[in-house]
PDB file of C-alpha atoms in Angstrom:
ATOM      1  CA  UNK K   1      -4.889 -14.566   8.596  1.00  0.00           C
ATOM      2  CA  UNK K   2      -7.443 -12.820   6.315  1.00  0.00           C
ATOM      3  CA  UNK K   3      -4.719 -11.531   3.984  1.00  0.00           C
ATOM      4  CA  UNK K   4      -1.584 -12.729   2.837  1.00  0.00           C
ATOM      5  CA  UNK K   5       0.055  -9.296   2.958  1.00  0.00           C
ATOM      6  CA  UNK K   6       1.435  -8.257   6.387  1.00  0.00           C
ATOM      7  CA  UNK K   7       1.875  -4.619   7.655  1.00  0.00           C
ATOM      8  CA  UNK K   8       4.426  -4.423  10.397  1.00  0.00           C
ATOM      9  CA  UNK K   9       4.674  -1.419  12.756  1.00  0.00           C
ATOM     10  CA  UNK K  10       7.385   1.086  11.819  1.00  0.00           C
ATOM     11  CA  UNK K  11       8.512   4.458  13.022  1.00  0.00           C
ATOM     12  CA  UNK K  12       8.160   6.084   9.438  1.00  0.00           C
ATOM     13  CA  UNK K  13       4.337   5.120   9.522  1.00  0.00           C
ATOM     14  CA  UNK K  14       4.220   6.677  12.957  1.00  0.00           C
ATOM     15  CA  UNK K  15       5.889   9.804  11.979  1.00  0.00           C
ATOM     16  CA  UNK K  16       3.861  10.104   8.685  1.00  0.00           C
ATOM     17  CA  UNK K  17       0.599   9.638  10.967  1.00  0.00           C
ATOM     18  CA  UNK K  18       1.948  12.312  13.455  1.00  0.00           C
ATOM     19  CA  UNK K  19       2.167  14.615  10.654  1.00  0.00           C
ATOM     20  CA  UNK K  20      -1.100  14.141   8.963  1.00  0.00           C
ATOM     21  CA  UNK K  21       0.315  12.579   5.830  1.00  0.00           C
ATOM     22  CA  UNK K  22      -0.068   9.284   4.098  1.00  0.00           C
ATOM     23  CA  UNK K  23       2.721   7.115   4.129  1.00  0.00           C
ATOM     24  CA  UNK K  24       3.142   7.213   0.344  1.00  0.00           C
ATOM     25  CA  UNK K  25       3.835  10.818   0.526  1.00  0.00           C
ATOM     26  CA  UNK K  26       6.082  10.798   3.668  1.00  0.00           C
ATOM     27  CA  UNK K  27       8.369   8.037   2.787  1.00  0.00           C
ATOM     28  CA  UNK K  28       7.256   6.593  -0.740  1.00  0.00           C
ATOM     29  CA  UNK K  29      10.054   4.042  -0.904  1.00  0.00           C
ATOM     30  CA  UNK K  30       9.793   2.672   2.649  1.00  0.00           C
ATOM     31  CA  UNK K  31       8.766  -0.922   3.644  1.00  0.00           C
ATOM     32  CA  UNK K  32       5.523   0.617   5.132  1.00  0.00           C
ATOM     33  CA  UNK K  33       4.660   2.051   1.971  1.00  0.00           C
ATOM     34  CA  UNK K  34       5.449  -1.090  -0.025  1.00  0.00           C
ATOM     35  CA  UNK K  35       3.445  -3.122   2.478  1.00  0.00           C
ATOM     36  CA  UNK K  36       0.345  -0.811   2.123  1.00  0.00           C
ATOM     37  CA  UNK K  37       0.469  -0.969  -1.615  1.00  0.00           C
ATOM     38  CA  UNK K  38       0.594  -4.862  -1.520  1.00  0.00           C
ATOM     39  CA  UNK K  39      -2.313  -4.909   0.777  1.00  0.00           C
ATOM     40  CA  UNK K  40      -4.278  -2.511  -1.400  1.00  0.00           C
ATOM     41  CA  UNK K  41      -3.405  -4.550  -4.618  1.00  0.00           C
ATOM     42  CA  UNK K  42      -4.632  -7.736  -2.750  1.00  0.00           C
ATOM     43  CA  UNK K  43      -7.677  -6.235  -1.522  1.00  0.00           C
ATOM     44  CA  UNK K  44      -8.543  -4.956  -5.049  1.00  0.00           C
ATOM     45  CA  UNK K  45      -7.694  -8.161  -6.743  1.00  0.00           C
ATOM     46  CA  UNK K  46     -10.133  -9.851  -4.386  1.00  0.00           C
ATOM     47  CA  UNK K  47     -13.072  -7.596  -5.015  1.00  0.00           C
ATOM     48  CA  UNK K  48     -12.503  -7.351  -8.828  1.00  0.00           C
ATOM     49  CA  UNK K  49     -11.299  -3.775  -8.644  1.00  0.00           C
ATOM     50  CA  UNK K  50      -8.053  -4.592 -10.038  1.00  0.00           C
ATOM     51  CA  UNK K  51      -7.946  -5.940 -13.551  1.00  0.00           C
ATOM     52  CA  UNK K  52      -5.829  -8.604 -15.073  1.00  0.00           C
ATOM     53  CA  UNK K  53      -4.047  -5.733 -17.143  1.00  0.00           C
ATOM     54  CA  UNK K  54      -3.617  -3.739 -13.873  1.00  0.00           C
ATOM     55  CA  UNK K  55      -1.903  -7.000 -12.040  1.00  0.00           C
ATOM     56  CA  UNK K  56       0.623  -7.145 -14.939  1.00  0.00           C
ATOM     57  CA  UNK K  57       1.878  -3.614 -13.807  1.00  0.00           C
ATOM     58  CA  UNK K  58       3.399  -2.643 -10.430  1.00  0.00           C
ATOM     59  CA  UNK K  59       0.516  -1.370  -8.052  1.00  0.00           C
ATOM     60  CA  UNK K  60       2.992   1.878  -7.724  1.00  0.00           C
ATOM     61  CA  UNK K  61       2.533   2.742 -11.342  1.00  0.00           C
ATOM     62  CA  UNK K  62      -1.284   3.142 -10.563  1.00  0.00           C
ATOM     63  CA  UNK K  63      -2.566   6.553  -9.591  1.00  0.00           C
ATOM     64  CA  UNK K  64      -2.683   6.923  -5.746  1.00  0.00           C
ATOM     65  CA  UNK K  65      -4.361   9.717  -4.010  1.00  0.00           C
ATOM     66  CA  UNK K  66      -1.949  11.920  -2.241  1.00  0.00           C
ATOM     67  CA  UNK K  67       1.087  11.018  -4.404  1.00  0.00           C
TER      68      UNK K  67
END
């Protein structure tokens, strides 16, 4: 695997997509939203975008577009 985070298929993600909404707007507390947050956090920590200070906070507390 390239990433440690895994994003599983879900009905909520499919529904959000069909409405043209990001998962964080459609179902913010869903397992899909959490999985995408973890993936984004992992990607940002790999490329240096996520600082040590940011890592000490939950990714959900960072400002996300469409939230």
